[in-house]
PDB file of C-alpha atoms in Angstrom:
ATOM      1  CA  MET L   1      43.759  14.598  26.920  1.00  0.00           C
ATOM      2  CA  ILE L   2      43.845  15.510  23.239  1.00  0.00           C
ATOM      3  CA  VAL L   3      47.204  14.617  21.698  1.00  0.00           C
ATOM      4  CA  GLY L   4      46.294  14.675  18.019  1.00  0.00           C
ATOM      5  CA  ASN L   5      43.601  15.240  15.424  1.00  0.00           C
ATOM      6  CA  LEU L   6      41.964  12.864  12.977  1.00  0.00           C
ATOM      7  CA  SER L   7      40.883  13.910   9.503  1.00  0.00           C
ATOM      8  CA  PRO L   8      37.153  14.479   9.059  1.00  0.00           C
ATOM      9  CA  PRO L   9      35.174  11.571   7.584  1.00  0.00           C
ATOM     10  CA  ALA L  10      35.631  10.746   3.907  1.00  0.00           C
ATOM     11  CA  PRO L  11      33.061   8.903   1.779  1.00  0.00           C
ATOM     12  CA  LEU L  12      33.306   5.125   2.159  1.00  0.00           C
ATOM     13  CA  THR L  13      34.350   3.411  -1.068  1.00  0.00           C
ATOM     14  CA  ARG L  14      35.585  -0.093  -1.842  1.00  0.00           C
ATOM     15  CA  ASP L  15      38.925   1.239  -3.021  1.00  0.00           C
ATOM     16  CA  ALA L  16      39.542   3.459  -0.022  1.00  0.00           C
ATOM     17  CA  PHE L  17      38.653   0.648   2.396  1.00  0.00           C
ATOM     18  CA  ALA L  18      40.454  -2.182   0.589  1.00  0.00           C
ATOM     19  CA  ALA L  19      43.384  -2.297   3.023  1.00  0.00           C
ATOM     20  CA  PHE L  20      41.014  -2.924   5.946  1.00  0.00           C
ATOM     21  CA  GLY L  21      38.304  -5.229   4.566  1.00  0.00           C
ATOM     22  CA  ASP L  22      35.165  -5.207   2.453  1.00  0.00           C
ATOM     23  CA  VAL L  23      32.547  -2.565   1.823  1.00  0.00           C
ATOM     24  CA  VAL L  24      29.256  -4.468   1.679  1.00  0.00           C
ATOM     25  CA  GLU L  25      26.842  -2.769  -0.706  1.00  0.00           C
ATOM     26  CA  PHE L  26      24.572  -3.583  -3.627  1.00  0.00           C
ATOM     27  CA  ASP L  27      25.580  -0.607  -5.747  1.00  0.00           C
ATOM     28  CA  GLY L  28      28.654  -1.335  -7.820  1.00  0.00           C
ATOM     29  CA  ALA L  29      28.525  -5.112  -7.329  1.00  0.00           C
ATOM     30  CA  ALA L  30      28.080  -7.758 -10.009  1.00  0.00           C
ATOM     31  CA  ILE L  31      24.348  -8.542 -10.249  1.00  0.00           C
ATOM     32  CA  SER L  32      22.507 -11.679 -11.367  1.00  0.00           C
ATOM     33  CA  VAL L  33      18.744 -12.046 -11.799  1.00  0.00           C
ATOM     34  CA  ILE L  34      17.182 -14.899  -9.799  1.00  0.00           C
ATOM     35  CA  ASN L  35      13.791 -16.090  -8.507  1.00  0.00           C
ATOM     36  CA  ALA L  36      12.104 -15.917 -11.916  1.00  0.00           C
ATOM     37  CA  GLY L  37      12.850 -12.224 -12.140  1.00  0.00           C
ATOM     38  CA  TYR L  38      11.631 -11.346  -8.641  1.00  0.00           C
ATOM     39  CA  ALA L  39      15.103 -10.567  -7.293  1.00  0.00           C
ATOM     40  CA  GLU L  40      18.505  -9.262  -8.284  1.00  0.00           C
ATOM     41  CA  ARG L  41      21.374 -10.774  -6.344  1.00  0.00           C
ATOM     42  CA  ALA L  42      24.760  -9.279  -5.497  1.00  0.00           C
ATOM     43  CA  ARG L  43      26.665 -12.148  -3.931  1.00  0.00           C
ATOM     44  CA  ASP L  44      29.926 -12.885  -2.139  1.00  0.00           C
ATOM     45  CA  LEU L  45      30.165  -9.282  -0.972  1.00  0.00           C
ATOM     46  CA  ALA L  46      32.447 -10.073   1.964  1.00  0.00           C
ATOM     47  CA  THR L  47      35.255 -12.450   2.841  1.00  0.00           C
ATOM     48  CA  VAL L  48      33.820 -13.839   6.046  1.00  0.00           C
ATOM     49  CA  ASP L  49      36.755 -15.474   7.862  1.00  0.00           C
ATOM     50  CA  LEU L  50      35.561 -17.137  11.065  1.00  0.00           C
ATOM     51  CA  GLY L  51      36.943 -20.649  11.208  1.00  0.00           C
ATOM     52  CA  ARG L  52      40.272 -20.044  12.995  1.00  0.00           C
ATOM     53  CA  SER L  53      40.744 -21.989  16.239  1.00  0.00           C
ATOM     54  CA  ASP L  54      37.414 -23.794  15.903  1.00  0.00           C
ATOM     55  CA  GLY L  55      35.434 -20.601  15.387  1.00  0.00           C
ATOM     56  CA  LYS L  56      31.892 -20.564  14.053  1.00  0.00           C
ATOM     57  CA  PRO L  57      29.686 -17.817  12.626  1.00  0.00           C
ATOM     58  CA  SER L  58      27.665 -15.751  15.067  1.00  0.00           C
ATOM     59  CA  VAL L  59      24.845 -13.349  14.202  1.00  0.00           C
ATOM     60  CA  SER L  60      24.042 -10.444  16.509  1.00  0.00           C
ATOM     61  CA  ILE L  61      21.975  -7.272  16.463  1.00  0.00           C
ATOM     62  CA  PHE L  62      23.387  -4.165  18.163  1.00  0.00           C
ATOM     63  CA  LYS L  63      21.183  -1.256  19.209  1.00  0.00           C
ATOM     64  CA  ALA L  64      23.328   1.845  19.599  1.00  0.00           C
ATOM     65  CA  LYS L  65      23.380   5.222  21.312  1.00  0.00           C
ATOM     66  CA  ALA L  66      24.387   8.150  19.115  1.00  0.00           C
ATOM     67  CA  ARG L  67      27.904   9.552  19.357  1.00  0.00           C
ATOM     68  CA  GLN L  68      28.143  13.338  19.478  1.00  0.00           C
ATOM     69  CA  THR L  69      30.489  15.606  17.565  1.00  0.00           C
ATOM     70  CA  PRO L  70      33.195  16.407  18.405  1.00  0.00           C
ATOM     71  CA  MET L  71      34.282  13.102  19.891  1.00  0.00           C
ATOM     72  CA  THR L  72      37.594  11.996  21.340  1.00  0.00           C
ATOM     73  CA  VAL L  73      38.952   8.632  20.228  1.00  0.00           C
ATOM     74  CA  THR L  74      40.431   6.923  23.278  1.00  0.00           C
ATOM     75  CA  LEU L  75      40.229   3.214  22.419  1.00  0.00           C
ATOM     76  CA  MET L  76      40.709   0.948  19.413  1.00  0.00           C
ATOM     77  CA  GLU L  77      40.079  -2.790  19.160  1.00  0.00           C
ATOM     78  CA  ARG L  78      40.788  -5.776  16.916  1.00  0.00           C
ATOM     79  CA  HIS L  79      39.632  -9.380  16.583  1.00  0.00           C
ATOM     80  CA  PRO L  80      42.622 -11.548  15.671  1.00  0.00           C
ATOM     81  CA  LEU L  81      40.654 -14.763  15.120  1.00  0.00           C
ATOM     82  CA  GLY L  82      37.867 -13.578  12.860  1.00  0.00           C
ATOM     83  CA  SER L  83      36.395 -11.001  10.539  1.00  0.00           C
ATOM     84  CA  GLN L  84      33.547  -8.803  11.775  1.00  0.00           C
ATOM     85  CA  LEU L  85      30.756  -7.495   9.577  1.00  0.00           C
ATOM     86  CA  PHE L  86      28.434  -4.597  10.451  1.00  0.00           C
ATOM     87  CA  PHE L  87      25.404  -3.661   8.372  1.00  0.00           C
ATOM     88  CA  PRO L  88      23.017  -0.824   9.326  1.00  0.00           C
ATOM     89  CA  LEU L  89      19.351  -1.773   9.698  1.00  0.00           C
ATOM     90  CA  SER L  90      18.114   1.747  10.400  1.00  0.00           C
ATOM     91  CA  GLY L  91      19.354   5.305  10.672  1.00  0.00           C
ATOM     92  CA  ARG L  92      20.889   7.708   8.180  1.00  0.00           C
ATOM     93  CA  GLY L  93      24.449   6.501   8.079  1.00  0.00           C
ATOM     94  CA  TRP L  94      27.299   5.836  10.486  1.00  0.00           C
ATOM     95  CA  LEU L  95      31.035   6.302  10.955  1.00  0.00           C
ATOM     96  CA  VAL L  96      33.902   3.846  10.540  1.00  0.00           C
ATOM     97  CA  ILE L  97      37.373   4.462  12.003  1.00  0.00           C
ATOM     98  CA  VAL L  98      40.274   2.126  11.201  1.00  0.00           C
ATOM     99  CA  CYS L  99      44.028   2.415  11.533  1.00  0.00           C
ATOM    100  CA  ALA L 100      47.291   0.607  10.920  1.00  0.00           C
ATOM    101  CA  ASP L 101      48.945   1.709  14.187  1.00  0.00           C
ATOM    102  CA  PRO L 102      46.690   2.806  17.050  1.00  0.00           C
ATOM    103  CA  ALA L 103      49.433   5.067  18.457  1.00  0.00           C
ATOM    104  CA  ASP L 104      49.884   6.998  15.210  1.00  0.00           C
ATOM    105  CA  PRO L 105      47.052   9.378  14.293  1.00  0.00           C
ATOM    106  CA  LYS L 106      48.495   9.701  10.787  1.00  0.00           C
ATOM    107  CA  SER L 107      47.704   6.015  10.186  1.00  0.00           C
ATOM    108  CA  TYR L 108      43.986   6.493  10.860  1.00  0.00           C
ATOM    109  CA  ALA L 109      41.243   6.567   8.221  1.00  0.00           C
ATOM    110  CA  VAL L 110      37.761   7.862   9.045  1.00  0.00           C
ATOM    111  CA  PHE L 111      34.803   7.113   6.768  1.00  0.00           C
ATOM    112  CA  ARG L 112      31.168   8.119   6.638  1.00  0.00           C
ATOM    113  CA  ALA L 113      29.131   5.101   5.576  1.00  0.00           C
ATOM    114  CA  THR L 114      25.639   5.500   4.183  1.00  0.00           C
ATOM    115  CA  ARG L 115      22.522   3.669   5.301  1.00  0.00           C
ATOM    116  CA  LYS L 116      23.139   1.213   2.443  1.00  0.00           C
ATOM    117  CA  GLN L 117      26.759   0.415   3.267  1.00  0.00           C
ATOM    118  CA  GLY L 118      28.131  -2.189   5.621  1.00  0.00           C
ATOM    119  CA  VAL L 119      31.731  -3.051   6.299  1.00  0.00           C
ATOM    120  CA  ASN L 120      33.517  -6.306   7.030  1.00  0.00           C
ATOM    121  CA  TYR L 121      36.749  -5.835   8.985  1.00  0.00           C
ATOM    122  CA  ARG L 122      39.409  -8.401   8.164  1.00  0.00           C
ATOM    123  CA  PRO L 123      40.804 -10.396  11.108  1.00  0.00           C
ATOM    124  CA  GLY L 124      43.243  -8.279  13.098  1.00  0.00           C
ATOM    125  CA  VAL L 125      42.261  -4.908  11.649  1.00  0.00           C
ATOM    126  CA  TRP L 126      42.234  -2.164  14.274  1.00  0.00           C
ATOM    127  CA  HIS L 127      38.895  -0.387  14.371  1.00  0.00           C
ATOM    128  CA  HIS L 128      36.829   1.798  16.669  1.00  0.00           C
ATOM    129  CA  PRO L 129      33.761   0.349  18.382  1.00  0.00           C
ATOM    130  CA  LEU L 130      30.480   1.038  16.579  1.00  0.00           C
ATOM    131  CA  ILE L 131      29.744   4.719  15.895  1.00  0.00           C
ATOM    132  CA  ALA L 132      26.053   5.327  15.301  1.00  0.00           C
ATOM    133  CA  LEU L 133      24.660   8.780  14.614  1.00  0.00           C
ATOM    134  CA  GLU L 134      21.104   8.247  15.916  1.00  0.00           C
ATOM    135  CA  ASP L 135      19.912   6.852  19.213  1.00  0.00           C
ATOM    136  CA  GLY L 136      18.375   3.418  18.745  1.00  0.00           C
ATOM    137  CA  ALA L 137      20.055   2.741  15.398  1.00  0.00           C
ATOM    138  CA  THR L 138      20.352  -1.009  14.855  1.00  0.00           C
ATOM    139  CA  PHE L 139      23.017  -3.036  13.062  1.00  0.00           C
ATOM    140  CA  LEU L 140      23.322  -6.672  12.022  1.00  0.00           C
ATOM    141  CA  ILE L 141      26.686  -8.199  12.931  1.00  0.00           C
ATOM    142  CA  VAL L 142      28.264 -11.367  11.524  1.00  0.00           C
ATOM    143  CA  ASP L 143      31.374 -12.373  13.419  1.00  0.00           C
ATOM    144  CA  ARG L 144      33.066 -15.283  15.166  1.00  0.00           C
ATOM    145  CA  THR L 145      32.170 -17.238  18.257  1.00  0.00           C
ATOM    146  CA  GLY L 146      34.390 -19.938  19.696  1.00  0.00           C
ATOM    147  CA  PRO L 147      37.285 -20.711  22.000  1.00  0.00           C
ATOM    148  CA  GLY L 148      40.227 -18.370  22.466  1.00  0.00           C
ATOM    149  CA  GLY L 149      40.619 -14.664  23.114  1.00  0.00           C
ATOM    150  CA  ASN L 150      39.345 -12.723  20.143  1.00  0.00           C
ATOM    151  CA  CYS L 151      39.271  -9.097  21.293  1.00  0.00           C
ATOM    152  CA  ASP L 152      42.342  -6.919  21.839  1.00  0.00           C
ATOM    153  CA  GLU L 153      41.672  -3.401  23.112  1.00  0.00           C
ATOM    154  CA  VAL L 154      44.202  -0.609  23.379  1.00  0.00           C
ATOM    155  CA  ALA L 155      43.891   2.841  24.963  1.00  0.00           C
ATOM    156  CA  VAL L 156      44.946   5.588  22.566  1.00  0.00           C
ATOM    157  CA  GLY L 157      45.291   9.320  22.177  1.00  0.00           C
ATOM    158  CA  GLY L 158      42.963  10.982  22.742  1.00  0.00           C
ATOM    159  CA  PHE L 159      42.499  11.949  19.164  1.00  0.00           C
ATOM    160  CA  HIS L 160      40.029  14.691  18.299  1.00  0.00           C
ATOM    161  CA  LEU L 161      37.426  13.982  15.624  1.00  0.00           C
ATOM    162  CA  ALA L 162      34.797  16.391  14.333  1.00  0.00           C
ATOM    163  CA  PHE L 163      32.091  15.079  12.012  1.00  0.00           C
TER     164      PHE L 163
ATOM    165  CA  MET Q   1      -3.963 -24.508 -11.806  1.00  0.00           C
ATOM    166  CA  ILE Q   2      -5.115 -23.968  -8.241  1.00  0.00           C
ATOM    167  CA  VAL Q   3      -5.307 -27.260  -6.343  1.00  0.00           C
ATOM    168  CA  GLY Q   4      -5.384 -25.986  -2.776  1.00  0.00           C
ATOM    169  CA  ASN Q   5      -5.372 -22.987  -0.475  1.00  0.00           C
ATOM    170  CA  LEU Q   6      -2.839 -21.803   2.060  1.00  0.00           C
ATOM    171  CA  SER Q   7      -3.832 -20.128   5.304  1.00  0.00           C
ATOM    172  CA  PRO Q   8      -3.351 -16.361   5.401  1.00  0.00           C
ATOM    173  CA  PRO Q   9      -0.131 -15.092   7.019  1.00  0.00           C
ATOM    174  CA  ALA Q  10       0.242 -15.375  10.779  1.00  0.00           C
ATOM    175  CA  PRO Q  11       2.575 -13.200  12.879  1.00  0.00           C
ATOM    176  CA  LEU Q  12       6.139 -14.495  12.903  1.00  0.00           C
ATOM    177  CA  THR Q  13       7.251 -15.625  16.362  1.00  0.00           C
ATOM    178  CA  ARG Q  14      10.190 -17.666  17.587  1.00  0.00           C
ATOM    179  CA  ASP Q  15       7.898 -20.391  18.874  1.00  0.00           C
ATOM    180  CA  ALA Q  16       5.837 -20.680  15.716  1.00  0.00           C
ATOM    181  CA  PHE Q  17       8.959 -20.838  13.545  1.00  0.00           C
ATOM    182  CA  ALA Q  18      11.036 -23.139  15.762  1.00  0.00           C
ATOM    183  CA  ALA Q  19      10.510 -26.219  13.594  1.00  0.00           C
ATOM    184  CA  PHE Q  20      12.000 -24.431  10.573  1.00  0.00           C
ATOM    185  CA  GLY Q  21      14.845 -22.316  11.964  1.00  0.00           C
ATOM    186  CA  ASP Q  22      15.547 -19.084  13.809  1.00  0.00           C
ATOM    187  CA  VAL Q  23      13.692 -15.795  13.966  1.00  0.00           C
ATOM    188  CA  VAL Q  24      16.427 -13.143  14.047  1.00  0.00           C
ATOM    189  CA  GLU Q  25      15.279 -10.124  16.049  1.00  0.00           C
ATOM    190  CA  PHE Q  26      16.452  -7.874  18.849  1.00  0.00           C
ATOM    191  CA  ASP Q  27      13.165  -7.824  20.717  1.00  0.00           C
ATOM    192  CA  GLY Q  28      12.833 -10.744  23.080  1.00  0.00           C
ATOM    193  CA  ALA Q  29      16.527 -11.690  22.966  1.00  0.00           C
ATOM    194  CA  ALA Q  30      18.968 -11.694  25.882  1.00  0.00           C
ATOM    195  CA  ILE Q  31      20.733  -8.324  25.916  1.00  0.00           C
ATOM    196  CA  SER Q  32      24.163  -7.285  27.203  1.00  0.00           C
ATOM    197  CA  VAL Q  33      25.518  -3.745  27.376  1.00  0.00           C
ATOM    198  CA  ILE Q  34      28.851  -3.229  25.558  1.00  0.00           C
ATOM    199  CA  ASN Q  35      31.035  -0.448  24.140  1.00  0.00           C
ATOM    200  CA  ALA Q  36      31.085   1.564  27.376  1.00  0.00           C
ATOM    201  CA  GLY Q  37      27.326   1.889  27.271  1.00  0.00           C
ATOM    202  CA  TYR Q  38      27.100   2.924  23.615  1.00  0.00           C
ATOM    203  CA  ALA Q  39      25.486  -0.337  22.454  1.00  0.00           C
ATOM    204  CA  GLU Q  40      23.208  -3.118  23.574  1.00  0.00           C
ATOM    205  CA  ARG Q  41      24.018  -6.470  22.031  1.00  0.00           C
ATOM    206  CA  ALA Q  42      21.711  -9.394  21.303  1.00  0.00           C
ATOM    207  CA  ARG Q  43      24.063 -12.171  20.197  1.00  0.00           C
ATOM    208  CA  ASP Q  44      23.981 -15.681  18.747  1.00  0.00           C
ATOM    209  CA  LEU Q  45      20.550 -15.051  17.241  1.00  0.00           C
ATOM    210  CA  ALA Q  46      20.900 -17.747  14.580  1.00  0.00           C
ATOM    211  CA  THR Q  47      22.477 -21.165  14.179  1.00  0.00           C
ATOM    212  CA  VAL Q  48      24.451 -20.494  11.031  1.00  0.00           C
ATOM    213  CA  ASP Q  49      25.335 -23.933   9.633  1.00  0.00           C
ATOM    214  CA  LEU Q  50      27.508 -23.577   6.532  1.00  0.00           C
ATOM    215  CA  GLY Q  51      30.483 -25.880   6.862  1.00  0.00           C
ATOM    216  CA  ARG Q  52      29.130 -29.076   5.273  1.00  0.00           C
ATOM    217  CA  SER Q  53      31.104 -30.392   2.292  1.00  0.00           C
ATOM    218  CA  ASP Q  54      33.725 -27.661   2.557  1.00  0.00           C
ATOM    219  CA  GLY Q  55      31.190 -24.837   2.581  1.00  0.00           C
ATOM    220  CA  LYS Q  56      32.043 -21.297   3.616  1.00  0.00           C
ATOM    221  CA  PRO Q  57      29.929 -18.288   4.597  1.00  0.00           C
ATOM    222  CA  SER Q  58      28.693 -16.055   1.800  1.00  0.00           C
ATOM    223  CA  VAL Q  59      27.116 -12.611   2.198  1.00  0.00           C
ATOM    224  CA  SER Q  60      24.733 -11.299  -0.452  1.00  0.00           C
ATOM    225  CA  ILE Q  61      22.262  -8.465  -0.906  1.00  0.00           C
ATOM    226  CA  PHE Q  62      19.032  -9.151  -2.790  1.00  0.00           C
ATOM    227  CA  LYS Q  63      16.944  -6.363  -4.301  1.00  0.00           C
ATOM    228  CA  ALA Q  64      13.409  -7.618  -4.841  1.00  0.00           C
ATOM    229  CA  LYS Q  65      10.285  -6.949  -6.887  1.00  0.00           C
ATOM    230  CA  ALA Q  66       7.042  -6.877  -4.928  1.00  0.00           C
ATOM    231  CA  ARG Q  67       4.746  -9.905  -5.036  1.00  0.00           C
ATOM    232  CA  GLN Q  68       1.059  -9.130  -5.532  1.00  0.00           C
ATOM    233  CA  THR Q  69      -1.924 -10.554  -3.679  1.00  0.00           C
ATOM    234  CA  PRO Q  70      -3.385 -13.025  -4.382  1.00  0.00           C
ATOM    235  CA  MET Q  71      -0.384 -15.097  -5.437  1.00  0.00           C
ATOM    236  CA  THR Q  72      -0.134 -18.717  -6.488  1.00  0.00           C
ATOM    237  CA  VAL Q  73       2.619 -20.805  -4.934  1.00  0.00           C
ATOM    238  CA  THR Q  74       4.063 -23.010  -7.665  1.00  0.00           C
ATOM    239  CA  LEU Q  75       7.603 -23.726  -6.446  1.00  0.00           C
ATOM    240  CA  MET Q  76       9.409 -24.479  -3.199  1.00  0.00           C
ATOM    241  CA  GLU Q  77      13.144 -24.871  -2.615  1.00  0.00           C
ATOM    242  CA  ARG Q  78      15.618 -26.106  -0.025  1.00  0.00           C
ATOM    243  CA  HIS Q  79      19.373 -25.945   0.588  1.00  0.00           C
ATOM    244  CA  PRO Q  80      20.554 -29.317   1.936  1.00  0.00           C
ATOM    245  CA  LEU Q  81      24.143 -28.230   2.668  1.00  0.00           C
ATOM    246  CA  GLY Q  82      23.601 -25.006   4.557  1.00  0.00           C
ATOM    247  CA  SER Q  83      21.377 -22.663   6.471  1.00  0.00           C
ATOM    248  CA  GLN Q  84      20.151 -19.477   4.804  1.00  0.00           C
ATOM    249  CA  LEU Q  85      19.519 -16.211   6.649  1.00  0.00           C
ATOM    250  CA  PHE Q  86      17.452 -13.289   5.301  1.00  0.00           C
ATOM    251  CA  PHE Q  87      17.237  -9.924   7.025  1.00  0.00           C
ATOM    252  CA  PRO Q  88      15.259  -6.965   5.613  1.00  0.00           C
ATOM    253  CA  LEU Q  89      17.208  -3.755   5.056  1.00  0.00           C
ATOM    254  CA  SER Q  90      14.240  -1.697   3.876  1.00  0.00           C
ATOM    255  CA  GLY Q  91      10.511  -1.978   3.320  1.00  0.00           C
ATOM    256  CA  ARG Q  92       7.582  -2.502   5.679  1.00  0.00           C
ATOM    257  CA  GLY Q  93       7.748  -6.258   6.201  1.00  0.00           C
ATOM    258  CA  TRP Q  94       7.794  -9.409   4.104  1.00  0.00           C
ATOM    259  CA  LEU Q  95       6.339 -12.905   3.886  1.00  0.00           C
ATOM    260  CA  VAL Q  96       7.848 -16.276   4.773  1.00  0.00           C
ATOM    261  CA  ILE Q  97       6.414 -19.579   3.534  1.00  0.00           C
ATOM    262  CA  VAL Q  98       7.771 -22.892   4.788  1.00  0.00           C
ATOM    263  CA  CYS Q  99       6.474 -26.458   4.723  1.00  0.00           C
ATOM    264  CA  ALA Q 100       7.257 -30.002   5.777  1.00  0.00           C
ATOM    265  CA  ASP Q 101       5.982 -31.632   2.550  1.00  0.00           C
ATOM    266  CA  PRO Q 102       5.796 -29.472  -0.571  1.00  0.00           C
ATOM    267  CA  ALA Q 103       2.976 -31.626  -1.988  1.00  0.00           C
ATOM    268  CA  ASP Q 104       0.741 -31.216   1.070  1.00  0.00           C
ATOM    269  CA  PRO Q 105      -0.814 -27.759   1.519  1.00  0.00           C
ATOM    270  CA  LYS Q 106      -1.804 -28.678   5.082  1.00  0.00           C
ATOM    271  CA  SER Q 107       1.909 -28.854   5.977  1.00  0.00           C
ATOM    272  CA  TYR Q 108       2.526 -25.235   4.974  1.00  0.00           C
ATOM    273  CA  ALA Q 109       3.014 -22.314   7.367  1.00  0.00           C
ATOM    274  CA  VAL Q 110       2.815 -18.712   6.150  1.00  0.00           C
ATOM    275  CA  PHE Q 111       4.195 -15.849   8.246  1.00  0.00           C
ATOM    276  CA  ARG Q 112       4.217 -12.084   7.988  1.00  0.00           C
ATOM    277  CA  ALA Q 113       7.600 -10.849   9.184  1.00  0.00           C
ATOM    278  CA  THR Q 114       8.062  -7.260  10.261  1.00  0.00           C
ATOM    279  CA  ARG Q 115      10.773  -4.871   9.107  1.00  0.00           C
ATOM    280  CA  LYS Q 116      12.733  -5.822  12.223  1.00  0.00           C
ATOM    281  CA  GLN Q 117      12.555  -9.608  11.761  1.00  0.00           C
ATOM    282  CA  GLY Q 118      14.843 -11.852   9.806  1.00  0.00           C
ATOM    283  CA  VAL Q 119      14.730 -15.617   9.506  1.00  0.00           C
ATOM    284  CA  ASN Q 120      17.405 -18.280   9.266  1.00  0.00           C
ATOM    285  CA  TYR Q 121      16.207 -21.453   7.531  1.00  0.00           C
ATOM    286  CA  ARG Q 122      17.869 -24.594   8.817  1.00  0.00           C
ATOM    287  CA  PRO Q 123      19.607 -26.781   6.205  1.00  0.00           C
ATOM    288  CA  GLY Q 124      17.058 -28.753   4.214  1.00  0.00           C
ATOM    289  CA  VAL Q 125      13.983 -26.744   5.225  1.00  0.00           C
ATOM    290  CA  TRP Q 126      11.561 -26.255   2.326  1.00  0.00           C
ATOM    291  CA  HIS Q 127      10.805 -22.578   1.781  1.00  0.00           C
ATOM    292  CA  HIS Q 128       9.460 -20.254  -0.868  1.00  0.00           C
ATOM    293  CA  PRO Q 129      11.840 -17.888  -2.667  1.00  0.00           C
ATOM    294  CA  LEU Q 130      11.961 -14.380  -1.194  1.00  0.00           C
ATOM    295  CA  ILE Q 131       8.580 -12.603  -0.961  1.00  0.00           C
ATOM    296  CA  ALA Q 132       8.985  -8.845  -0.720  1.00  0.00           C
ATOM    297  CA  LEU Q 133       6.015  -6.499  -0.503  1.00  0.00           C
ATOM    298  CA  GLU Q 134       7.618  -3.384  -2.004  1.00  0.00           C
ATOM    299  CA  ASP Q 135       9.539  -2.955  -5.232  1.00  0.00           C
ATOM    300  CA  GLY Q 136      13.190  -2.368  -4.546  1.00  0.00           C
ATOM    301  CA  ALA Q 137      13.136  -3.806  -1.027  1.00  0.00           C
ATOM    302  CA  THR Q 138      16.598  -5.041  -0.080  1.00  0.00           C
ATOM    303  CA  PHE Q 139      17.664  -7.942   2.121  1.00  0.00           C
ATOM    304  CA  LEU Q 140      20.980  -9.120   3.550  1.00  0.00           C
ATOM    305  CA  ILE Q 141      21.572 -12.855   3.069  1.00  0.00           C
ATOM    306  CA  VAL Q 142      24.055 -15.073   4.913  1.00  0.00           C
ATOM    307  CA  ASP Q 143      24.301 -18.522   3.375  1.00  0.00           C
ATOM    308  CA  ARG Q 144      26.747 -21.116   2.070  1.00  0.00           C
ATOM    309  CA  THR Q 145      29.108 -21.100  -0.860  1.00  0.00           C
ATOM    310  CA  GLY Q 146      31.173 -24.114  -1.819  1.00  0.00           C
ATOM    311  CA  PRO Q 147      31.323 -27.330  -3.804  1.00  0.00           C
ATOM    312  CA  GLY Q 148      28.287 -29.559  -4.291  1.00  0.00           C
ATOM    313  CA  GLY Q 149      24.671 -29.001  -5.295  1.00  0.00           C
ATOM    314  CA  ASN Q 150      22.939 -26.941  -2.625  1.00  0.00           C
ATOM    315  CA  CYS Q 151      19.575 -26.014  -4.151  1.00  0.00           C
ATOM    316  CA  ASP Q 152      16.671 -28.425  -4.671  1.00  0.00           C
ATOM    317  CA  GLU Q 153      13.598 -26.961  -6.346  1.00  0.00           C
ATOM    318  CA  VAL Q 154      10.225 -28.674  -6.698  1.00  0.00           C
ATOM    319  CA  ALA Q 155       7.150 -27.611  -8.657  1.00  0.00           C
ATOM    320  CA  VAL Q 156       4.040 -27.615  -6.468  1.00  0.00           C
ATOM    321  CA  GLY Q 157       0.318 -26.881  -6.441  1.00  0.00           C
ATOM    322  CA  GLY Q 158      -0.579 -24.286  -7.362  1.00  0.00           C
ATOM    323  CA  PHE Q 159      -1.636 -23.196  -3.935  1.00  0.00           C
ATOM    324  CA  HIS Q 160      -3.649 -20.011  -3.559  1.00  0.00           C
ATOM    325  CA  LEU Q 161      -2.442 -17.430  -1.043  1.00  0.00           C
ATOM    326  CA  ALA Q 162      -4.121 -14.133  -0.216  1.00  0.00           C
ATOM    327  CA  PHE Q 163      -2.300 -11.660   1.994  1.00  0.00           C
TER     328      PHE Q 163
END
């Protein structure tokens, strides 16, 4: 059942996303030249926070099915013990939905990320599961593995989103 | 000065690379279905080892200049305090050179990685700086930041490599 509407996606920028975590992208970062001129490096692009309760870094690849517009947001999740980074490895961009209060559609922010933009959710930030726009799109994930429950899910809305 | 030759690149496989670290790729990994069917997940693809001497994870993006064939290998490096993961974000593949003894060309292994293959060097593994095959190719890097010297470089060869 639709009980509210979300705003259409806005461009993903570091400033707009600052309350939720890091935008991981080369453009706009401080650059240093390394490897005898064979590479430019943009470093420390994300605050990767994984060590709580004996956590360790984990690297995954997700292969996604495309979401279709319009979609209804019915679930949000958060990882209280660690940050979670997503970076697209293929495709033409993807969507990011975050919120302060899953029950309040006015607290939601929806972003369209480009092919060259990843995000790193801070621990505890409510976000929607991965939203790919092409079937078979792949993403690299850096998050936490370790003891303790690290995924809260909550049923919401539904909230209508067109993109 | 050329003092030896390296074998031409071989395909990168988990088995062939096992002595040096992890091959990070979806294909061939154990898969679980998540996100209500909207994603397949291949997890724990790399042993990310960053915590020595108060190290923390660091995420970087490198933008590379293409290397040309033939090239002469004149330097190898290693990071004693942490693993280092490279994953291609663009391009048509890249090269990986590792060795057991930088002075001994017979101890070298050269791999051609595809666009869908990353590697994670174990701490202390000798490797060549990033070898991209297209100008502007980008890579996501997960390695260690923290106190202490974490980069040994050694001049070698030169060793001739055609690819």
